[in-house]
Every structure is written in structure tokens, then in C-alpha cells.
Short mmCIF file of C-alpha atoms in Angstrom, two decimals:
data_model
loop_
_atom_site.label_atom_id
_atom_site.label_comp_id
_atom_site.label_asym_id
_atom_site.label_seq_id
_atom_site.Cartn_x
_atom_site.Cartn_y
_atom_site.Cartn_z
CA UNK A 1 -13.82 9.30 -20.27
CA UNK A 2 -12.77 8.17 -23.76
CA UNK A 3 -12.10 4.49 -24.24
CA UNK A 4 -8.47 3.39 -24.36
CA UNK A 5 -9.04 0.87 -27.13
CA UNK A 6 -10.47 2.25 -30.36
CA UNK A 7 -12.79 0.04 -32.42
CA UNK A 8 -9.79 -1.11 -34.51
CA UNK A 9 -7.86 -1.99 -31.37
CA UNK A 10 -10.87 -3.82 -29.95
CA UNK A 11 -10.84 -5.95 -33.11
CA UNK A 12 -7.14 -6.58 -32.51
CA UNK A 13 -7.94 -7.51 -28.91
CA UNK A 14 -10.50 -10.04 -30.14
CA UNK A 15 -7.84 -11.59 -32.40
CA UNK A 16 -5.46 -11.77 -29.43
CA UNK A 17 -8.15 -13.50 -27.34
CA UNK A 18 -8.76 -16.01 -30.15
CA UNK A 19 -5.17 -17.26 -29.84
CA UNK A 20 -5.94 -18.85 -26.48
CA UNK A 21 -8.13 -21.84 -25.62
CA UNK A 22 -9.24 -19.99 -22.46
CA UNK A 23 -9.91 -16.28 -22.99
CA UNK A 24 -8.58 -15.43 -19.53
CA UNK A 25 -5.13 -16.54 -20.72
CA UNK A 26 -5.03 -13.44 -22.92
CA UNK A 27 -4.87 -11.10 -19.91
CA UNK A 28 -1.15 -10.29 -20.19
CA UNK A 29 -1.12 -9.63 -23.95
CA UNK A 30 -4.22 -7.45 -23.56
CA UNK A 31 -2.58 -5.47 -20.76
CA UNK A 32 0.42 -4.96 -23.04
CA UNK A 33 -1.96 -3.80 -25.77
CA UNK A 34 -3.38 -1.16 -23.41
CA UNK A 35 0.13 -0.16 -22.34
CA UNK A 36 1.11 0.23 -26.01
CA UNK A 37 -1.63 2.86 -26.36
CA UNK A 38 -1.27 4.75 -23.09
CA UNK A 39 2.38 4.19 -22.19
CA UNK A 40 1.03 2.77 -18.93
CA UNK A 41 -2.13 1.01 -17.76
CA UNK A 42 -4.83 3.32 -16.47
CA UNK A 43 -7.91 2.45 -14.46
CA UNK A 44 -9.93 2.67 -17.66
CA UNK A 45 -7.50 0.31 -19.40
CA UNK A 46 -7.86 -2.21 -16.57
CA UNK A 47 -11.63 -1.95 -16.85
CA UNK A 48 -11.61 -2.46 -20.61
CA UNK A 49 -9.41 -5.56 -20.37
CA UNK A 50 -11.67 -6.97 -17.65
CA UNK A 51 -14.72 -6.31 -19.81
CA UNK A 52 -13.11 -8.00 -22.83
CA UNK A 53 -12.36 -11.10 -20.77
CA UNK A 54 -15.55 -11.22 -18.72
CA UNK A 55 -13.69 -10.90 -15.42
CA UNK A 56 -13.63 -8.26 -12.71
CA UNK A 57 -11.41 -5.20 -12.78
CA UNK A 58 -9.92 -6.44 -9.51
CA UNK A 59 -8.77 -9.64 -11.22
CA UNK A 60 -7.17 -7.65 -14.02
CA UNK A 61 -5.56 -5.28 -11.54
CA UNK A 62 -4.16 -8.24 -9.56
CA UNK A 63 -2.16 -9.29 -12.62
CA UNK A 64 -1.13 -5.75 -13.55
CA UNK A 65 0.14 -4.98 -10.06
CA UNK A 66 1.96 -8.30 -9.61
CA UNK A 67 4.24 -7.93 -12.64
CA UNK A 68 6.64 -4.99 -12.65
CA UNK A 69 6.73 -4.73 -16.43
CA UNK A 70 3.24 -3.30 -16.36
CA UNK A 71 3.46 0.41 -15.63
CA UNK A 72 0.65 1.69 -13.44
CA UNK A 73 1.36 5.39 -13.84
CA UNK A 74 2.73 7.78 -16.43
CA UNK A 75 6.03 6.56 -17.80
CA UNK A 76 8.62 8.17 -20.02
CA UNK A 77 9.08 7.26 -23.65
CA UNK A 78 11.90 4.93 -22.58
CA UNK A 79 11.80 2.75 -19.48
CA UNK A 80 15.21 2.05 -17.98
CA UNK A 81 15.28 -0.63 -15.29
CA UNK A 82 18.33 -1.36 -13.16
CA UNK A 83 18.48 -4.61 -11.24
CA UNK A 84 19.59 -4.19 -7.65
CA UNK A 85 18.95 -7.74 -6.41
CA UNK A 86 21.78 -9.70 -4.75
CA UNK A 87 23.86 -10.73 -7.79
CA UNK A 88 23.60 -7.33 -9.41
CA UNK A 89 24.08 -5.51 -6.10
CA UNK A 90 27.28 -7.45 -5.41
CA UNK A 91 28.54 -6.48 -8.86
CA UNK A 92 27.70 -2.77 -8.53
CA UNK A 93 23.96 -2.61 -9.30
CA UNK A 94 23.24 -0.20 -6.45
CA UNK A 95 25.91 2.22 -7.61
CA UNK A 96 24.79 1.75 -11.20
CA UNK A 97 21.28 2.80 -10.22
CA UNK A 98 22.63 5.97 -8.59
CA UNK A 99 24.78 6.68 -11.66
CA UNK A 100 21.71 6.17 -13.88
CA UNK A 101 19.82 8.78 -11.82
CA UNK A 102 22.60 11.24 -12.54
CA UNK A 103 22.71 10.40 -16.27
CA UNK A 104 18.94 10.71 -16.72
CA UNK A 105 18.49 13.81 -14.61
CA UNK A 106 15.86 15.26 -12.29
CA UNK A 107 12.53 13.52 -12.03
CA UNK A 108 13.77 10.31 -13.64
CA UNK A 109 12.20 8.10 -10.98
CA UNK A 110 8.88 9.48 -12.23
CA UNK A 111 9.13 10.98 -15.71
CA UNK A 112 11.96 13.30 -16.73
CA UNK A 113 10.95 16.86 -17.65
CA UNK A 114 11.49 16.13 -21.34
CA UNK A 115 9.23 13.05 -21.10
CA UNK A 116 12.01 10.80 -22.37
CA UNK A 117 12.80 8.55 -19.40
CA UNK A 118 11.54 6.71 -16.38
CA UNK A 119 14.09 4.97 -14.18
CA UNK A 120 12.92 1.90 -12.28
CA UNK A 121 14.82 0.03 -9.58
CA UNK A 122 14.05 -3.59 -10.45
CA UNK A 123 13.97 -6.39 -7.91
CA UNK A 124 15.31 -8.95 -10.39
CA UNK A 125 15.75 -9.11 -14.15
CA UNK A 126 16.55 -12.84 -14.14
CA UNK A 127 20.01 -12.61 -15.69
CA UNK A 128 22.19 -13.01 -12.60
CA UNK A 129 25.06 -14.57 -14.55
CA UNK A 130 25.57 -11.31 -16.45
CA UNK A 131 25.23 -8.92 -13.51
CA UNK A 132 24.81 -6.02 -13.28
CA UNK A 133 21.94 -5.89 -15.74
CA UNK A 134 20.14 -2.86 -17.13
CA UNK A 135 17.01 -3.12 -19.24
CA UNK A 136 15.90 -0.49 -21.73
CA UNK A 137 12.36 -0.95 -23.03
CA UNK A 138 12.59 -4.59 -21.80
CA UNK A 139 15.84 -5.34 -23.73
CA UNK A 140 18.77 -6.47 -21.56
CA UNK A 141 22.22 -4.94 -21.41
CA UNK A 142 24.52 -7.40 -19.64
CA UNK A 143 27.53 -6.42 -17.53
CA UNK A 144 26.30 -2.83 -17.64
CA UNK A 145 28.48 0.10 -16.67
CA UNK A 146 27.70 3.72 -15.77
CA UNK A 147 29.32 4.76 -19.05
CA UNK A 148 26.99 2.49 -21.02
CA UNK A 149 23.89 3.88 -19.29
CA UNK A 150 25.07 7.45 -19.89
CA UNK A 151 25.72 6.65 -23.57
CA UNK A 152 22.31 5.04 -24.01
CA UNK A 153 20.59 8.03 -22.39
CA UNK A 154 22.51 10.58 -24.44
CA UNK A 155 21.88 8.79 -27.75
CA UNK A 156 18.18 8.21 -27.08
CA UNK A 157 17.75 11.84 -26.05
CA UNK A 158 19.47 12.97 -29.25
CA UNK A 159 17.35 10.63 -31.39
CA UNK A 160 20.42 8.67 -32.43
CA UNK A 161 21.02 4.92 -32.70
CA UNK A 162 21.58 3.54 -29.21
CA UNK A 163 24.08 0.78 -28.47
CA UNK A 164 22.57 -2.63 -29.22
CA UNK A 165 21.32 -4.72 -26.32
CA UNK A 166 23.09 -7.96 -25.46
CA UNK A 167 20.53 -9.97 -27.44
CA UNK A 168 18.02 -8.93 -30.06
CA UNK A 169 17.09 -5.41 -31.01
CA UNK A 170 16.16 -2.40 -28.93
CA UNK A 171 12.48 -1.55 -29.39
CA UNK A 172 11.91 2.04 -30.51
CA UNK A 173 10.29 2.94 -27.19
CA UNK A 174 8.20 1.50 -24.35
CA UNK A 175 5.01 1.55 -26.41
CA UNK A 176 6.64 -0.35 -29.28
CA UNK A 177 8.04 -2.89 -26.81
CA UNK A 178 4.57 -3.32 -25.33
CA UNK A 179 3.10 -3.93 -28.78
CA UNK A 180 5.70 -6.63 -29.39
CA UNK A 181 4.91 -8.23 -26.04
CA UNK A 182 1.21 -8.19 -26.96
CA UNK A 183 2.23 -10.35 -29.92
CA UNK A 184 1.87 -7.60 -32.52
CA UNK A 185 4.24 -6.01 -34.95
CA UNK A 186 4.85 -2.34 -34.08
CA UNK A 187 3.17 -0.98 -37.19
CA UNK A 188 -0.02 -2.96 -36.54
CA UNK A 189 -1.10 -0.61 -33.77
CA UNK A 190 -1.23 3.14 -34.30
CA UNK A 191 -0.64 5.23 -31.21
#
């Protein structure tokens, strides 16, 4: 099996580790680095992060499986998460999730046939005051509507500029978002 992290990316991983007084603290950025390469975190990616940090693969996997932003299986180019926790549910999050399934099409709860999308029902996105919330590549869209989700999906599929999230910019795709969350600029890591 080929390594996930190339020699250049291993050097980048070492620079990420150097940012922290305790190497183990770099676990999340390193998992994001792996996700930026694979689009998810494979068994090999877990092993490589564990090796870099001098911990067990089980310890790395414990972190990767606890946080829902780490994708454990193949994921579409764009990850769309819909919060269905209490605040969002009361404001239509459950229906919004069903509408998103229709907008994204068959297979969206895995990977759509065109490889563009994965739809994830999220337990909580931590923005209850702006419910219902939808996240695209980890960028929040507050007070989301079915029309907004359909527009985002259509524009991303067509390669057009998507509506802007409520704050900040929409990362180009899940891999670019993962690079940013690893603390890197998108162009610093070639995929």
C-alpha cells in the first residue's frame, strides 16, 4: 500500500508538529492533512499519523471517530451537513435534510454518482441561534432553506460561484477546507 503522505507532505507534517509544545497536540491538524490528501481518513492515514506522533493507531482512531468532521470513508468533493438537533429540528432541520436528499440526488448519503456530494445528518453544528444550519465544506449557512440548498448544489455541480456562506468564504472543496483546518494555505499542499 502506498503511503498517504509523500515525502514533501511528511516535511509539512513535521512543521505542523513543531507548532505544538507537545507533539500529541498536533493530532487534529495531522488528521486534517491526511483528509486533504485522501478526501477522507483511511486506515493507512490513521497509521501514518500515529507513527508521526509516536502513539498507537487506536489512539489516533479514537480522535478521528469522535469528531464528525473527520470523514472515515469515501466522501464527495463537497460535504454538505444538515443539523437536525433540537433547535434546528424545531425550525425545519429534519425537513431540510429530506429536501437536501432530493436536491443532491441518489446516493448522496454516501457519494453521489458524479462524485460531487456527500450529505451528512449532523448532530449539532453549534449555531442554534441561526437554526436551521447547513454546512458546506465546514462553512455555515444560517437560516437555511430548501431553495438555498438546491441553489448551492446546482451551482457547485455546474462549477459556478456558489452563494457565500454566512461568514467567511466557501472553501473550494472538502480537501481545500481540510488543508485550511490543518493550518495550511490551499496551494501549499498538492493533491
